Short mmCIF file of C-alpha atoms in Angstrom, two decimals:
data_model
loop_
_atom_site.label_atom_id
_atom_site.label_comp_id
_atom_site.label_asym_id
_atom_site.label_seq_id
_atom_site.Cartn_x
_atom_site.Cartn_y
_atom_site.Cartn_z
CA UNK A 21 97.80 237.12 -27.22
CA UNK A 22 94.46 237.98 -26.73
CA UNK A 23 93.80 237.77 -23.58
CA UNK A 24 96.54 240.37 -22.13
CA UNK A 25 95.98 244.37 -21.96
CA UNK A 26 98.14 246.07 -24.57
CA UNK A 27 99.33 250.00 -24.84
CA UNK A 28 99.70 251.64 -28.23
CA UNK A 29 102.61 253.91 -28.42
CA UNK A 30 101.16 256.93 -30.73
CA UNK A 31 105.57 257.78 -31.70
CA UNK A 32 108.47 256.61 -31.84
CA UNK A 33 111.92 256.83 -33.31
CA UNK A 34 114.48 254.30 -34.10
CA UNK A 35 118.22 254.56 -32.16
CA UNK A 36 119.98 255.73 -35.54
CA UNK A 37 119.85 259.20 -34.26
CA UNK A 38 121.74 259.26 -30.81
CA UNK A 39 119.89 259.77 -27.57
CA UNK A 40 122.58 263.45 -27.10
CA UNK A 41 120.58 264.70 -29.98
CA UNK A 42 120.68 267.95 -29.29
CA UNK A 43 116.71 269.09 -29.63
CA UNK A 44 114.52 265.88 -30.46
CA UNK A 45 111.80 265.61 -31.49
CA UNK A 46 109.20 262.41 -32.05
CA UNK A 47 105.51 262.91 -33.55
CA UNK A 48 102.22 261.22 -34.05
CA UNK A 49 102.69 258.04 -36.44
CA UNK A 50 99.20 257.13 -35.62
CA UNK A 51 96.04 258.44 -34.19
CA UNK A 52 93.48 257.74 -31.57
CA UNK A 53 90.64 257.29 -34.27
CA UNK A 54 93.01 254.65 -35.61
CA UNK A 55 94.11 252.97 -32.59
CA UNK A 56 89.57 253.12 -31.85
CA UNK A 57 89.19 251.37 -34.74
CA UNK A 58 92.12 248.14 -34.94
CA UNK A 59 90.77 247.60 -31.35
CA UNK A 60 87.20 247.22 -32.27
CA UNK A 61 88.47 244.91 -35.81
CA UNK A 62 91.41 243.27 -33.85
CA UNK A 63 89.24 242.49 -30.77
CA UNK A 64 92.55 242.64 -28.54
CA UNK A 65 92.50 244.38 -25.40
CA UNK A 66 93.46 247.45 -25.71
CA UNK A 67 93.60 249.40 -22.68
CA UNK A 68 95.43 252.86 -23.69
CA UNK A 69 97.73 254.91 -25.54
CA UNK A 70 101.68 255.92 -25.22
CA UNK A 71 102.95 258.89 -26.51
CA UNK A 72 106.70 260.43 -25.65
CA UNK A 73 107.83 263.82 -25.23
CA UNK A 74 110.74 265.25 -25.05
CA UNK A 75 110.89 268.29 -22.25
CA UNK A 76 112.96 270.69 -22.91
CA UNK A 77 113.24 270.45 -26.65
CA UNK A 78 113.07 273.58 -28.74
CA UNK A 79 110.54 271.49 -30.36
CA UNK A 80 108.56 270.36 -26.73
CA UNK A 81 105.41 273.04 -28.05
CA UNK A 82 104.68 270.72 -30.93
CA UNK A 83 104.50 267.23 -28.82
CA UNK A 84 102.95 269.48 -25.66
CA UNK A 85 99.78 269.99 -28.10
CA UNK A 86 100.08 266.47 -29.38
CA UNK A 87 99.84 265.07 -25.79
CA UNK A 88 97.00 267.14 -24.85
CA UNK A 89 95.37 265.89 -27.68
CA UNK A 90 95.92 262.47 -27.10
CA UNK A 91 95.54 262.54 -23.23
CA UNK A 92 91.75 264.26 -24.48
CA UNK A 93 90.76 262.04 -26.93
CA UNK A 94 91.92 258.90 -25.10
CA UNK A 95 89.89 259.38 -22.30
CA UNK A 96 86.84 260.71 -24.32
CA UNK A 97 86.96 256.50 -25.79
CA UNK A 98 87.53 255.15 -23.04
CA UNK A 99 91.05 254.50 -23.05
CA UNK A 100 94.04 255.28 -20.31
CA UNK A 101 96.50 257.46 -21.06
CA UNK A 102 100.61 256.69 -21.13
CA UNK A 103 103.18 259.79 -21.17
CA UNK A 104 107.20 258.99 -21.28
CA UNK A 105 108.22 262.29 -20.38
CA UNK A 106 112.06 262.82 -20.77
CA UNK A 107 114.03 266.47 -20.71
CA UNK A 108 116.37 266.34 -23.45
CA UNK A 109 117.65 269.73 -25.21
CA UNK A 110 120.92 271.10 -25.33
CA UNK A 111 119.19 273.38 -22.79
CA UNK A 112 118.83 270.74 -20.49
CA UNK A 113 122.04 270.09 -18.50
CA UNK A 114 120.64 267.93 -15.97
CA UNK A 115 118.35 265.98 -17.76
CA UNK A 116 118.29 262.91 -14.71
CA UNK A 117 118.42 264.75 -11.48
CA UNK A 118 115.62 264.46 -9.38
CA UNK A 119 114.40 268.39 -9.69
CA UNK A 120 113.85 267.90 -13.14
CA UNK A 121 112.30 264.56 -13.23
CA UNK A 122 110.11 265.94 -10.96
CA UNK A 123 109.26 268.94 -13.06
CA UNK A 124 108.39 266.64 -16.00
CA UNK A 125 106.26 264.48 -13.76
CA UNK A 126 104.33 268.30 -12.90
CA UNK A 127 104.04 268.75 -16.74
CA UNK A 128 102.54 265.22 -17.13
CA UNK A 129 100.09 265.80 -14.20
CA UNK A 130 99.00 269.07 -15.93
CA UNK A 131 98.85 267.49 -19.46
CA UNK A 132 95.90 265.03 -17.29
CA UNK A 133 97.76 261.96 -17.87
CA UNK A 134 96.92 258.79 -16.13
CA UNK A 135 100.40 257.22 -15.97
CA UNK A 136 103.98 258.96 -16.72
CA UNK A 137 107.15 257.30 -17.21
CA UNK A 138 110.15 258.83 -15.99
CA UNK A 139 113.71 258.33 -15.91
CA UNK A 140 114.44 257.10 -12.41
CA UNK A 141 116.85 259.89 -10.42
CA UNK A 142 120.42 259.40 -11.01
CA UNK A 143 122.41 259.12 -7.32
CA UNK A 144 125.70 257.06 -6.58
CA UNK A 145 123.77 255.78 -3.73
CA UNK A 146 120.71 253.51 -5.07
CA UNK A 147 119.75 253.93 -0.79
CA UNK A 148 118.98 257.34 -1.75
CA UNK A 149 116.98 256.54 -5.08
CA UNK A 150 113.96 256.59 -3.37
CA UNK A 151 114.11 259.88 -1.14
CA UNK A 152 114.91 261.81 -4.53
CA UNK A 153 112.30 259.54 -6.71
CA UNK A 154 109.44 260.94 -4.26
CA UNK A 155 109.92 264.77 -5.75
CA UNK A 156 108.85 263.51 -8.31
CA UNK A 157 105.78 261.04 -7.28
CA UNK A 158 104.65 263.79 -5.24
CA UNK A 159 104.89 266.69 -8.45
CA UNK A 160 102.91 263.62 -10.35
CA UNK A 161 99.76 264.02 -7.89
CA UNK A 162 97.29 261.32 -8.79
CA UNK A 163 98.79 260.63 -12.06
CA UNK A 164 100.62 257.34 -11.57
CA UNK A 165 104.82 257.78 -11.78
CA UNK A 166 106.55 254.07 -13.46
CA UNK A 167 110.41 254.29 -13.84
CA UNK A 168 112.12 252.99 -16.98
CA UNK A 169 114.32 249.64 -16.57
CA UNK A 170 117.48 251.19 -17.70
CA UNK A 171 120.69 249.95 -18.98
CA UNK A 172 121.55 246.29 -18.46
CA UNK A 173 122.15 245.82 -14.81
CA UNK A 174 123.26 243.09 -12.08
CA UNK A 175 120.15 241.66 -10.62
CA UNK A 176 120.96 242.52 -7.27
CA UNK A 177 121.12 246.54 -7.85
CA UNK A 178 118.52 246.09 -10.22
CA UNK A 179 116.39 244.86 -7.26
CA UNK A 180 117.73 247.24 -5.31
CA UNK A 181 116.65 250.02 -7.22
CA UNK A 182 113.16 248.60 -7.99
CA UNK A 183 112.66 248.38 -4.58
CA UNK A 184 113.63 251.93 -3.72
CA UNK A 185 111.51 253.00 -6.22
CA UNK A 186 108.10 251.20 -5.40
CA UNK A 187 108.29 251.48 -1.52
CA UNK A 188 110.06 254.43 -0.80
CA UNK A 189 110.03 256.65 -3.88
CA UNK A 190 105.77 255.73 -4.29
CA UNK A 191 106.30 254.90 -8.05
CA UNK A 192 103.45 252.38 -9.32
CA UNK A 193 105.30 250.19 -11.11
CA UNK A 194 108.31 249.26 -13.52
CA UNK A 195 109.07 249.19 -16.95
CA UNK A 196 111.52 246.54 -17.22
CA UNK A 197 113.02 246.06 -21.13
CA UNK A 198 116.22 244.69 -21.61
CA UNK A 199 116.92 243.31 -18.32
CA UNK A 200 114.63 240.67 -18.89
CA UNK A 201 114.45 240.48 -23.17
CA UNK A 202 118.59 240.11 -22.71
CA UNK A 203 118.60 237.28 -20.66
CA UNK A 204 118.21 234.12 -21.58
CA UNK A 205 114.78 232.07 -20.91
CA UNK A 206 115.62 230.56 -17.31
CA UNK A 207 116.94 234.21 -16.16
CA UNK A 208 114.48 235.72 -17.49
CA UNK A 209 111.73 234.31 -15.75
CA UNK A 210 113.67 234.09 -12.11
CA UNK A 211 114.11 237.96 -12.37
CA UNK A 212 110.46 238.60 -13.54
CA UNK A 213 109.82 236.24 -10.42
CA UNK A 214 111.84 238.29 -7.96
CA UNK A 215 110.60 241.67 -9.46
CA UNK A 216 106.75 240.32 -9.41
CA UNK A 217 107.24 239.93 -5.58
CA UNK A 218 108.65 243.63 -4.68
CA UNK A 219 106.23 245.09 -6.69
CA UNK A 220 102.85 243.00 -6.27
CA UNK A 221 103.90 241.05 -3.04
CA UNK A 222 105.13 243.81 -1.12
CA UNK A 223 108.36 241.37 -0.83
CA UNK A 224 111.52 243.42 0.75
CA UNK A 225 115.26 242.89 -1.22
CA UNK A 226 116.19 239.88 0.64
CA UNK A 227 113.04 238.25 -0.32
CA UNK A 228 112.97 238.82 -3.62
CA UNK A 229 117.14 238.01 -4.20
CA UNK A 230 115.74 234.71 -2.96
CA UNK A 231 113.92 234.34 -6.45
CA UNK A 232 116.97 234.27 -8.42
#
């Protein structure tokens, strides 16, 4: 698909080792130079680089220099910069409440990233989501905050949450996964629908419940 902008995530690692690891750890598979060169062969339009790091990990110093790197050279080509920045570590014990979401948003900031993905707050009350979201947009300073999608959810709190997150919590935007790649065509494209108009339209919960 030519003709859409595509991110290169830099690491990765598959789900055979559980997410309760207890310090992990996920390095460079790729490079910059690398990523430079497929988009100048490939002629897609590549618009930036991904790389994820685990906060909190007795191993965080190694992908802290990585990201550096790669938030440096990135911009020295031309290219934005992605962060997923997620506290894991058997020293972390609250790895999604808002203080320390917002602390990882402060390390992407000072790392000079131009977006970071965060975990969104956890609260029993998605009406709260965005109060304890904004800790974290504000920590983020002109770095751009996206939440992940999350575990497969009902549309409506889905919704809900999105639109806590966008237009009270000041996040940018949405990574939404599974909630839409789970779902079969016709669902898919109603929720992309109803989550295009909160984010892009400015369209409040009813509104966009109205898409499904």
């Amino acid at each position: 698909y030519p003709d859409i902008n595509y991110v290169i995530k830099l690491n990765a690692k598959s789900n055979i080792v559980p997410v309760e690891q207890k310090d992990p750890v996920s390095l460079m598979l790729t490079t910059i130079e690398e990523v430079v060169e497929f988009q100048k062969n490939s002629k897609l339009n590549i618009v930036g680089v991904g790389y994820t790091i685990y906060l909190g990990s007795e191993h965080e110093a190694v992908m802290l220099s990585q990201a550096s790197q790669i938030v440096y050279q990135a911009h020295k080509n031309g290219l934005l910069a992605v962060l997923w920045i997620y506290p894991r570590g058997r020293y972390v014990k609250k790895q999604d409440s808002a203080e320390i979401i917002a602390g990882a948003a402060g390390v992407g900031a000072c790392l000079g990233a131009d977006f970071i993905k965060v975990n969104p707050p956890e609260t029993k009350n998605i009406s709260l989501m965005g109060k304890l979201l904004k800790q974290a947009t504000l920590a983020a300073g002109k770095s751009g905050v996206i939440c992940s999608g999350g575990a497969k959810e009902d549309a409506n709190i889905l919704l809900e949450a999105l639109h806590q997150q966008i237009h009270i919590g000041g996040a940018v935007g949405t990574a939404i996964g599974r909630n839409l790649h789970q779902r079969d065509l016709n669902a898919a494209l109603k929720r992309s629908k109803a989550i295009s108009a909160i984010i892009f339209e400015n369209a409040d919960v009813k509104t966009a419940k109205s898409l499904l």
